[in-house]
Short mmCIF file of C-alpha atoms and ligand atoms in Angstrom, two decimals:
data_model
loop_
_atom_site.label_atom_id
_atom_site.label_comp_id
_atom_site.label_asym_id
_atom_site.label_seq_id
_atom_site.Cartn_x
_atom_site.Cartn_y
_atom_site.Cartn_z
CA UNK M 1 59.12 -46.60 43.23
CA UNK M 2 57.80 -49.37 44.17
CA UNK M 3 54.18 -50.90 43.29
CA UNK M 4 53.57 -50.42 46.99
CA UNK M 5 54.26 -46.73 47.03
CA UNK M 6 52.27 -46.26 44.24
CA UNK M 7 49.13 -47.64 45.80
CA UNK M 8 49.93 -45.36 49.70
CA UNK M 9 50.47 -42.09 46.74
CA UNK M 10 47.00 -42.97 45.55
CA UNK M 11 45.43 -43.70 48.78
CA UNK M 12 46.25 -40.40 50.47
CA UNK M 13 45.56 -38.41 47.21
CA UNK M 14 41.81 -39.58 47.28
CA UNK M 15 41.50 -39.54 51.03
CA UNK M 16 42.40 -35.46 50.29
CA UNK M 17 40.25 -35.30 47.26
CA UNK M 18 37.20 -36.60 49.24
CA UNK M 19 38.33 -34.70 52.47
CA UNK M 20 38.39 -31.50 50.20
CA UNK M 21 35.15 -32.28 48.24
CA UNK M 22 33.30 -33.03 51.59
CA UNK M 23 34.75 -30.21 53.96
CA UNK M 24 34.91 -27.07 51.10
CA UNK M 25 31.96 -27.98 48.64
CA UNK M 26 29.35 -30.45 50.08
CA UNK M 27 29.46 -28.51 53.83
CA UNK M 28 27.45 -30.44 56.20
CA UNK M 29 24.31 -31.24 53.96
CA UNK M 30 21.65 -34.34 53.63
CA UNK M 31 18.96 -34.61 51.34
CA UNK M 32 15.65 -33.27 53.41
CA UNK M 33 12.10 -34.77 52.27
CA UNK M 34 11.16 -31.73 50.18
CA UNK M 35 14.33 -32.01 48.07
CA UNK M 36 15.99 -29.58 48.80
CA UNK M 37 19.88 -30.24 50.25
CA UNK M 38 19.13 -29.37 53.94
CA UNK M 39 22.37 -27.74 56.02
CA UNK M 40 22.52 -28.87 58.99
CA UNK M 41 23.33 -26.63 61.60
CA UNK M 42 23.26 -25.87 65.63
CA UNK M 43 20.13 -23.11 66.70
CA UNK M 44 22.74 -20.66 66.97
CA UNK M 45 24.02 -20.80 63.64
CA UNK M 46 20.51 -21.22 62.09
CA UNK M 47 19.29 -17.97 63.91
CA UNK M 48 22.29 -15.92 62.65
CA UNK M 49 21.51 -16.86 59.01
CA UNK M 50 18.11 -16.24 59.64
CA UNK M 51 18.98 -12.72 60.80
CA UNK M 52 20.83 -11.77 57.99
CA UNK M 53 17.86 -13.40 55.47
CA UNK M 54 15.51 -10.95 57.14
CA UNK M 55 17.83 -8.50 57.13
CA UNK M 56 18.02 -9.26 53.00
CA UNK M 57 14.07 -8.97 52.88
CA UNK M 58 14.19 -5.58 54.64
CA UNK M 59 16.56 -4.03 52.15
CA UNK M 60 14.14 -5.29 49.39
CA UNK M 61 11.18 -3.13 51.13
CA UNK M 62 13.22 -0.12 52.10
CA UNK M 63 14.81 0.00 48.45
CA UNK M 64 11.59 -0.41 46.77
CA UNK M 65 9.64 2.02 48.79
CA UNK M 66 12.37 4.28 48.19
CA UNK M 67 12.73 3.46 44.30
CA UNK M 68 8.77 4.25 44.02
CA UNK M 69 9.66 8.16 45.51
CA UNK M 70 12.61 8.54 43.88
CA UNK M 71 14.60 8.60 46.74
CA UNK M 72 18.29 6.98 45.29
CA UNK M 73 19.94 8.22 48.09
CA UNK M 74 18.01 5.92 50.56
CA UNK M 75 18.26 3.08 47.93
CA UNK M 76 21.71 3.27 48.28
CA UNK M 77 21.67 3.65 52.48
CA UNK M 78 19.40 0.34 51.96
CA UNK M 79 21.84 -1.30 49.86
CA UNK M 80 25.41 -0.58 50.87
CA UNK M 81 23.65 -1.97 54.25
CA UNK M 82 23.41 -5.52 53.12
CA UNK M 83 26.53 -5.32 50.78
CA UNK M 84 29.96 -7.82 51.19
CA UNK M 85 31.28 -5.34 53.94
CA UNK M 86 28.92 -5.08 56.47
CA UNK M 87 28.17 -8.82 55.97
CA UNK M 88 28.29 -10.09 59.52
CA UNK M 89 31.65 -12.24 59.81
CA UNK M 90 30.42 -15.82 59.50
CA UNK M 91 32.37 -17.84 62.60
CA UNK M 92 34.70 -20.36 60.56
CA UNK M 93 32.63 -23.60 62.22
CA UNK M 94 29.62 -22.12 60.26
CA UNK M 95 31.34 -21.59 57.32
CA UNK M 96 32.87 -25.23 57.22
CA UNK M 97 29.00 -26.78 57.09
CA UNK M 98 28.02 -24.59 54.36
CA UNK M 99 28.38 -25.64 50.66
CA UNK M 100 30.22 -24.30 48.07
CA UNK M 101 27.10 -23.21 46.12
CA UNK M 102 25.51 -21.68 49.04
CA UNK M 103 28.83 -19.49 49.62
CA UNK M 104 28.97 -18.52 46.46
CA UNK M 105 25.38 -17.25 46.06
CA UNK M 106 25.70 -15.28 49.40
CA UNK M 107 28.49 -13.19 48.48
CA UNK M 108 27.06 -12.79 45.01
CA UNK M 109 23.94 -11.28 46.58
CA UNK M 110 25.97 -9.23 48.66
CA UNK M 111 27.71 -7.91 45.90
CA UNK M 112 25.66 -7.23 44.25
CA UNK M 113 23.85 -5.11 46.68
CA UNK M 114 27.02 -3.60 46.59
CA UNK M 115 27.11 -2.78 42.94
CA UNK M 116 23.14 -1.40 43.43
CA UNK M 117 23.95 0.64 46.52
CA UNK M 118 27.47 2.31 43.86
CA UNK M 119 25.26 2.95 40.82
CA UNK M 120 22.53 4.65 42.32
CA UNK M 121 24.54 6.91 44.11
CA UNK M 122 26.43 7.48 40.12
CA UNK M 123 23.31 7.18 38.35
CA UNK M 124 20.46 8.00 40.21
CA UNK M 125 18.34 6.17 38.10
CA UNK M 126 15.17 4.46 38.99
CA UNK M 127 14.40 2.03 36.39
CA UNK M 128 17.83 0.87 36.60
CA UNK M 129 17.80 -0.04 40.03
CA UNK M 130 14.43 -1.40 39.85
CA UNK M 131 15.97 -3.58 36.77
CA UNK M 132 19.08 -4.42 39.03
CA UNK M 133 17.19 -5.57 42.48
CA UNK M 134 14.88 -7.72 39.93
CA UNK M 135 18.58 -9.31 38.86
CA UNK M 136 19.83 -9.87 42.19
CA UNK M 137 16.43 -11.38 43.29
CA UNK M 138 16.94 -14.50 41.14
CA UNK M 139 19.81 -15.58 43.65
CA UNK M 140 17.33 -15.50 46.41
CA UNK M 141 14.66 -17.59 44.55
CA UNK M 142 17.27 -19.86 43.43
CA UNK M 143 19.23 -20.59 46.92
CA UNK M 144 15.60 -21.02 48.82
CA UNK M 145 14.83 -23.40 46.11
CA UNK M 146 17.77 -25.60 46.62
CA UNK M 147 18.23 -25.35 50.48
CA UNK M 148 17.09 -25.14 53.28
CA UNK M 149 18.33 -25.18 57.32
CA UNK M 150 17.90 -27.98 59.55
CA UNK M 151 19.13 -28.55 63.41
CA UNK M 152 21.75 -30.96 63.47
CA UNK M 153 20.67 -33.46 66.24
CA UNK M 154 23.61 -32.94 68.82
C1 HEC C 1 22.99 -18.60 49.81
C2 HEC C 1 21.42 -18.88 49.54
C3 HEC C 1 20.74 -17.97 49.95
C4 HEC C 1 20.09 -16.57 49.75
C5 HEC C 1 21.25 -15.90 48.51
C6 HEC C 1 18.96 -16.16 49.99
N1 HEC C 1 18.94 -16.62 50.72
FE1 HEC C 1 16.93 -16.47 52.24
N2 HEC C 1 17.27 -18.39 53.00
C7 HEC C 1 18.01 -19.04 53.30
C8 HEC C 1 17.55 -20.29 53.51
C9 HEC C 1 18.42 -21.48 53.15
C10 HEC C 1 16.33 -20.15 54.20
C11 HEC C 1 15.75 -20.92 55.17
C12 HEC C 1 14.78 -21.56 54.55
C13 HEC C 1 14.13 -23.08 54.95
O1 HEC C 1 14.56 -23.28 55.92
O2 HEC C 1 13.05 -23.62 54.74
C14 HEC C 1 16.49 -18.43 54.00
C15 HEC C 1 15.22 -17.84 54.95
C16 HEC C 1 15.14 -16.26 54.49
C17 HEC C 1 13.88 -15.98 55.11
C18 HEC C 1 13.19 -16.34 56.53
C19 HEC C 1 14.12 -16.02 57.67
C20 HEC C 1 13.24 -16.72 59.14
O3 HEC C 1 13.71 -15.52 59.95
O4 HEC C 1 12.74 -17.42 58.72
C21 HEC C 1 13.76 -14.86 54.64
C22 HEC C 1 12.68 -13.62 54.96
C23 HEC C 1 14.47 -14.82 53.33
N3 HEC C 1 15.10 -15.31 52.98
C24 HEC C 1 15.32 -13.50 52.59
C25 HEC C 1 15.69 -13.57 51.60
C26 HEC C 1 16.00 -12.59 50.77
C27 HEC C 1 14.96 -11.11 50.13
C28 HEC C 1 17.05 -12.69 49.70
C29 HEC C 1 17.61 -12.01 48.62
C30 HEC C 1 17.76 -10.71 48.67
C31 HEC C 1 17.39 -14.03 49.98
N4 HEC C 1 16.47 -14.64 51.73
C32 HEC C 1 19.22 -14.66 49.65
C33 HEC C 1 19.19 -19.15 52.37
C34 HEC C 1 19.63 -17.75 51.12
#
């Protein structure tokens, strides 16, 4: 192949690679003044994700109270509510703005709640459930340490 063709192939490859990086890995982010990655969203998108966050917090509250009462069916119900299947469908436009690391942590958290629900039903072991909850909450902590939501200037 001619030199020019090789150069063209290389340029195309690099363009595709950087577009993939921007859309799949980086999302729509900037570095915020507090050092975290700020994900730039519309007001509605931020409201949607924050609603999901408050559901996470509510689940954690119900689960800890139910563990204390040794009410394992209530633990399973609350965990299932924020599991993977119960996840609100994320609009494609919002999905595109979320960086890969964020999506992984988010999906991992929903899956961990599913596992907690399954084990609470089958093992009914409250100490184990509490350990699982403590473990999965490292996802909450590390995601909050890395990301925040800012409103994109429209
Ligand atoms: C994939 C990343 C991620 C995970 C996992 C995550 N959060 Fe969040 N959460 C965020 C971000 C980003 C914000 C916005 C923070 C900001 O803008 O300063 C937020 C905000 C919140 C808020 C504030 C809601 C509001 O209305 O202002 C609560 C409560 C919350 N998260 C609870 C949790 C709990 C509990 C967990 C774990 C069970 C969790 N989050 C897991 C990313 C995450």
